XYZ file of C-alpha atoms in Angstrom:
268
model
C -118.527 -125.992 54.400
C -118.860 -127.766 51.105
C -116.590 -128.113 49.224
C -113.983 -127.863 51.999
C -110.241 -127.307 51.741
C -108.253 -128.179 54.859
C -105.087 -126.286 55.744
C -102.465 -126.969 58.461
C -103.331 -125.528 61.885
C -99.735 -124.988 62.989
C -99.240 -121.221 62.746
C -98.234 -119.407 65.919
C -100.741 -116.884 67.337
C -99.821 -113.191 67.262
C -97.994 -111.601 70.204
C -100.608 -108.858 70.663
C -103.713 -109.051 72.874
C -105.338 -112.302 71.665
C -108.821 -111.091 72.597
C -108.655 -107.885 70.556
C -109.534 -108.578 66.929
C -108.760 -105.958 64.270
C -110.537 -106.551 60.956
C -110.249 -104.676 57.665
C -112.117 -104.886 54.372
C -110.769 -103.330 51.183
C -111.849 -103.345 47.543
C -108.477 -102.952 45.786
C -109.834 -102.363 42.253
C -107.622 -105.159 40.856
C -104.458 -103.300 41.808
C -104.748 -100.761 38.986
C -106.101 -97.197 38.889
C -106.771 -94.585 36.227
C -107.975 -94.797 32.645
C -106.304 -94.673 29.251
C -102.693 -93.399 29.171
C -102.998 -92.398 32.856
C -103.645 -96.003 33.922
C -101.142 -96.932 36.612
C -100.140 -99.937 38.692
C -100.935 -99.537 42.400
C -100.417 -103.073 43.693
C -97.028 -102.255 45.263
C -98.487 -99.293 47.150
C -101.424 -101.474 48.172
C -99.017 -104.012 49.685
C -97.585 -101.261 51.891
C -101.097 -100.063 52.701
C -102.276 -103.517 53.796
C -99.285 -103.809 56.096
C -100.008 -100.328 57.499
C -103.556 -101.357 58.391
C -102.059 -103.787 60.936
C -105.240 -105.870 60.886
C -105.438 -109.440 62.143
C -107.862 -110.248 59.311
C -107.916 -108.481 55.943
C -110.851 -109.139 53.611
C -110.190 -108.156 49.987
C -112.377 -107.792 46.909
C -111.499 -107.409 43.210
C -108.272 -109.356 43.666
C -106.579 -110.720 40.549
C -105.158 -114.213 40.420
C -103.723 -113.418 37.011
C -104.290 -111.175 34.009
C -102.264 -111.572 30.841
C -103.033 -108.120 29.410
C -102.086 -106.215 32.568
C -98.994 -108.352 33.103
C -97.755 -107.468 29.615
C -98.561 -103.768 30.061
C -96.890 -103.136 33.438
C -93.245 -104.085 33.914
C -93.742 -104.205 37.686
C -96.625 -106.695 37.585
C -96.096 -109.221 40.441
C -94.919 -112.702 39.513
C -97.383 -114.256 41.989
C -101.157 -113.944 42.552
C -102.160 -110.653 44.155
C -103.448 -112.226 47.377
C -100.055 -113.817 48.039
C -98.237 -110.655 46.991
C -100.292 -108.492 49.367
C -99.948 -110.787 52.405
C -97.511 -109.298 54.955
C -94.873 -111.551 56.459
C -96.436 -114.072 58.841
C -99.912 -113.956 57.263
C -101.716 -116.781 55.488
C -103.585 -115.982 52.285
C -106.717 -117.572 50.820
C -108.174 -116.657 47.432
C -111.048 -117.884 45.281
C -112.118 -116.766 41.827
C -115.487 -115.116 41.293
C -115.148 -114.009 37.673
C -113.265 -115.409 34.700
C -112.491 -112.988 31.867
C -110.773 -113.242 28.501
C -107.414 -112.233 29.983
C -107.575 -113.705 33.480
C -109.634 -113.973 36.639
C -110.435 -112.093 39.841
C -112.294 -112.715 43.082
C -112.231 -112.409 46.884
C -109.325 -113.035 49.233
C -108.592 -113.177 52.951
C -105.285 -112.554 54.722
C -104.931 -113.706 58.325
C -102.447 -113.575 61.184
C -104.366 -116.401 62.842
C -104.278 -120.028 61.644
C -106.700 -120.961 58.887
C -108.639 -124.138 59.686
C -110.567 -124.527 56.415
C -112.160 -122.520 53.662
C -114.774 -122.829 50.924
C -116.488 -120.811 48.215
C -120.080 -120.509 47.038
C -121.355 -118.887 43.859
C -123.715 -115.945 44.496
C -124.179 -114.783 40.901
C -127.650 -113.343 40.400
C -127.482 -113.018 36.607
C -125.034 -113.809 33.827
C -123.615 -110.270 33.554
C -122.140 -110.232 37.087
C -120.121 -113.136 38.491
C -120.185 -112.954 42.286
C -119.272 -115.297 45.124
C -118.681 -115.591 48.853
C -115.447 -116.812 50.419
C -115.943 -118.560 53.778
C -112.846 -118.972 55.947
C -112.787 -120.554 59.390
C -109.998 -119.292 61.665
C -108.681 -120.399 65.033
C -108.509 -117.161 67.069
C -107.286 -117.457 70.675
C -108.626 -121.008 70.746
C -112.028 -120.005 69.333
C -113.244 -120.951 65.860
C -114.244 -117.697 64.153
C -116.019 -117.768 60.788
C -115.267 -114.996 58.291
C -117.211 -114.504 55.056
C -115.880 -112.174 52.362
C -118.463 -110.892 49.876
C -118.834 -108.548 46.917
C -122.501 -107.885 46.151
C -123.974 -106.894 42.794
C -124.697 -103.487 41.314
C -128.475 -103.916 40.988
C -130.669 -103.319 44.076
C -132.779 -106.426 43.424
C -129.615 -108.528 43.083
C -128.325 -107.281 46.422
C -131.566 -108.226 48.163
C -131.406 -111.748 46.743
C -127.711 -112.033 47.633
C -128.405 -110.899 51.206
C -131.040 -113.623 51.499
C -128.601 -116.122 49.964
C -125.988 -115.073 52.548
C -128.445 -115.479 55.438
C -129.350 -118.985 54.289
C -125.685 -119.890 53.885
C -124.849 -118.737 57.435
C -127.822 -120.657 58.861
C -126.795 -123.785 56.959
C -123.025 -123.761 57.439
C -122.210 -121.994 60.717
C -123.198 -123.065 64.254
C -125.496 -120.635 66.058
C -123.019 -120.132 68.928
C -119.987 -119.485 66.677
C -118.648 -115.935 66.195
C -119.203 -114.697 62.635
C -117.803 -111.800 60.619
C -119.181 -110.826 57.215
C -117.138 -108.183 55.419
C -116.852 -106.749 51.961
C -118.160 -104.393 49.325
C -121.966 -104.566 49.531
C -122.574 -101.855 46.898
C -125.474 -100.829 49.134
C -126.339 -97.123 48.981
C -129.308 -97.551 51.324
C -130.217 -99.662 54.348
C -132.021 -102.661 52.819
C -129.085 -105.084 53.113
C -128.388 -103.957 56.678
C -132.019 -104.585 57.626
C -132.037 -108.047 56.054
C -128.855 -109.148 57.833
C -130.015 -107.767 61.180
C -132.768 -110.386 61.227
C -130.087 -113.011 61.885
C -128.179 -110.826 64.391
C -125.562 -109.878 61.809
C -125.140 -106.240 62.762
C -122.870 -103.320 61.957
C -121.611 -100.801 64.499
C -124.363 -98.279 65.185
C -123.772 -94.573 64.648
C -122.897 -92.272 61.758
C -121.814 -93.986 58.571
C -118.096 -94.299 57.893
C -117.813 -93.164 54.283
C -115.633 -95.252 51.968
C -116.691 -94.441 48.383
C -115.512 -92.885 46.161
C -112.118 -92.675 47.821
C -111.302 -89.175 46.538
C -114.515 -87.560 47.858
C -116.388 -90.187 49.923
C -120.162 -89.740 49.976
C -121.339 -93.285 50.769
C -120.421 -96.321 52.824
C -120.498 -99.238 50.407
C -118.096 -101.326 52.502
C -119.300 -102.925 55.727
C -118.220 -105.310 58.473
C -121.121 -107.179 60.073
C -120.671 -109.421 63.096
C -122.417 -111.848 65.392
C -121.038 -112.911 68.763
C -118.316 -110.246 69.012
C -118.270 -107.001 70.999
C -117.637 -103.963 68.725
C -115.167 -101.295 69.816
C -114.534 -98.999 66.863
C -114.970 -98.374 63.139
C -112.839 -96.112 60.931
C -111.607 -95.432 57.405
C -108.294 -93.678 56.681
C -108.502 -90.513 54.588
C -105.997 -88.550 52.547
C -104.423 -88.202 49.115
C -102.343 -91.378 49.376
C -105.387 -93.515 50.173
C -107.462 -91.871 47.452
C -104.921 -92.812 44.771
C -104.657 -96.547 45.433
C -108.256 -97.640 44.826
C -111.704 -96.206 44.209
C -112.633 -97.443 47.710
C -111.137 -96.604 51.092
C -110.395 -99.489 53.455
C -112.719 -99.949 56.430
C -111.236 -101.052 59.771
C -113.165 -102.371 62.780
C -112.017 -103.588 66.186
C -113.808 -106.222 68.270
C -113.363 -107.703 71.714
C -113.546 -111.442 72.298
C -114.292 -112.060 75.960
C -115.913 -114.486 78.366
C -119.368 -113.302 77.349
C -118.667 -114.027 73.710
C -121.747 -116.125 72.822
C -124.109 -113.582 74.432
C -122.437 -110.432 73.059
C -124.589 -108.378 70.695
C -124.382 -105.021 68.947
C-alpha cells in the first residue's frame, strides 16, 4: 500500500468463532435524511443500527468527518467524526476523505473488531464533478492477513466501468495473489457490468437472487455489494422494515464467510 499508515497490532481477537467472518456494507447518507424542513439527524439511530448488525467488519460510505453547516443546524451533531462516533465499543475505526465541500468533507470508513495492520487510500475520481476513492485496510483475522477495500463508485455507467478496471489493477498491484480479499461498498451498478469485470480476477459475489438494498423504503435494486476472493461464502441478507428505511436511502448488506484450512483454494 502506498502511502501506508501503520497502526498498533495489539487488539485482542473477538470471543466468537474466529473462522466465521461477518461483513456489512452500508451507505449512511452522511447521517442525515429528509429534505427541507423535514430534514432530520439520523446519526444516533445509525450508531445503534451498526451495533445491531453485529458485524466483525463494517464498511461505510458517505461518512462525514465534519460539516460546519450541519453541525450548526442540529443540536445533537456529534462532537467527533462520524466514523469514530459509529464505532461500537471494542472496534477500531479508519476513515479517509473522498470529497471536500464548502462546509466540510466526507468519504469511506471501516470499523473492525479485528486488529488493523495498515491502511491506505487511492483516488478513483473519474471526472471533476464526482470525487471518489477507495479505502484499503489490511486486518489480522485469526492470524491471517485479510485485505478489505471500501469503495463508492460513480453515478455514470462509463465511470463505473473505468473504476472497476482501476480497482482490478489496484488489487493486482497491491495485494498478494494468495491473500483473502473483500471488496465492499456502494457500486451504483444497476446492471451486471461491474460484476462481470470483477469476476475476471476471481472477485465474486454470492450467486443467487439479488438482495435488494435501494431505495431503502421500497427496494428495487441491489446497488451495494460484497465481493470476495479466497473466502467461502455462507449467506447474504439485508434487513427490512420501517426503522431501516428511515435511517438512510440504502439498506445495509450483510454477508457471512468461512475461513478454513482450504482458504487459498476457496472460490465462489
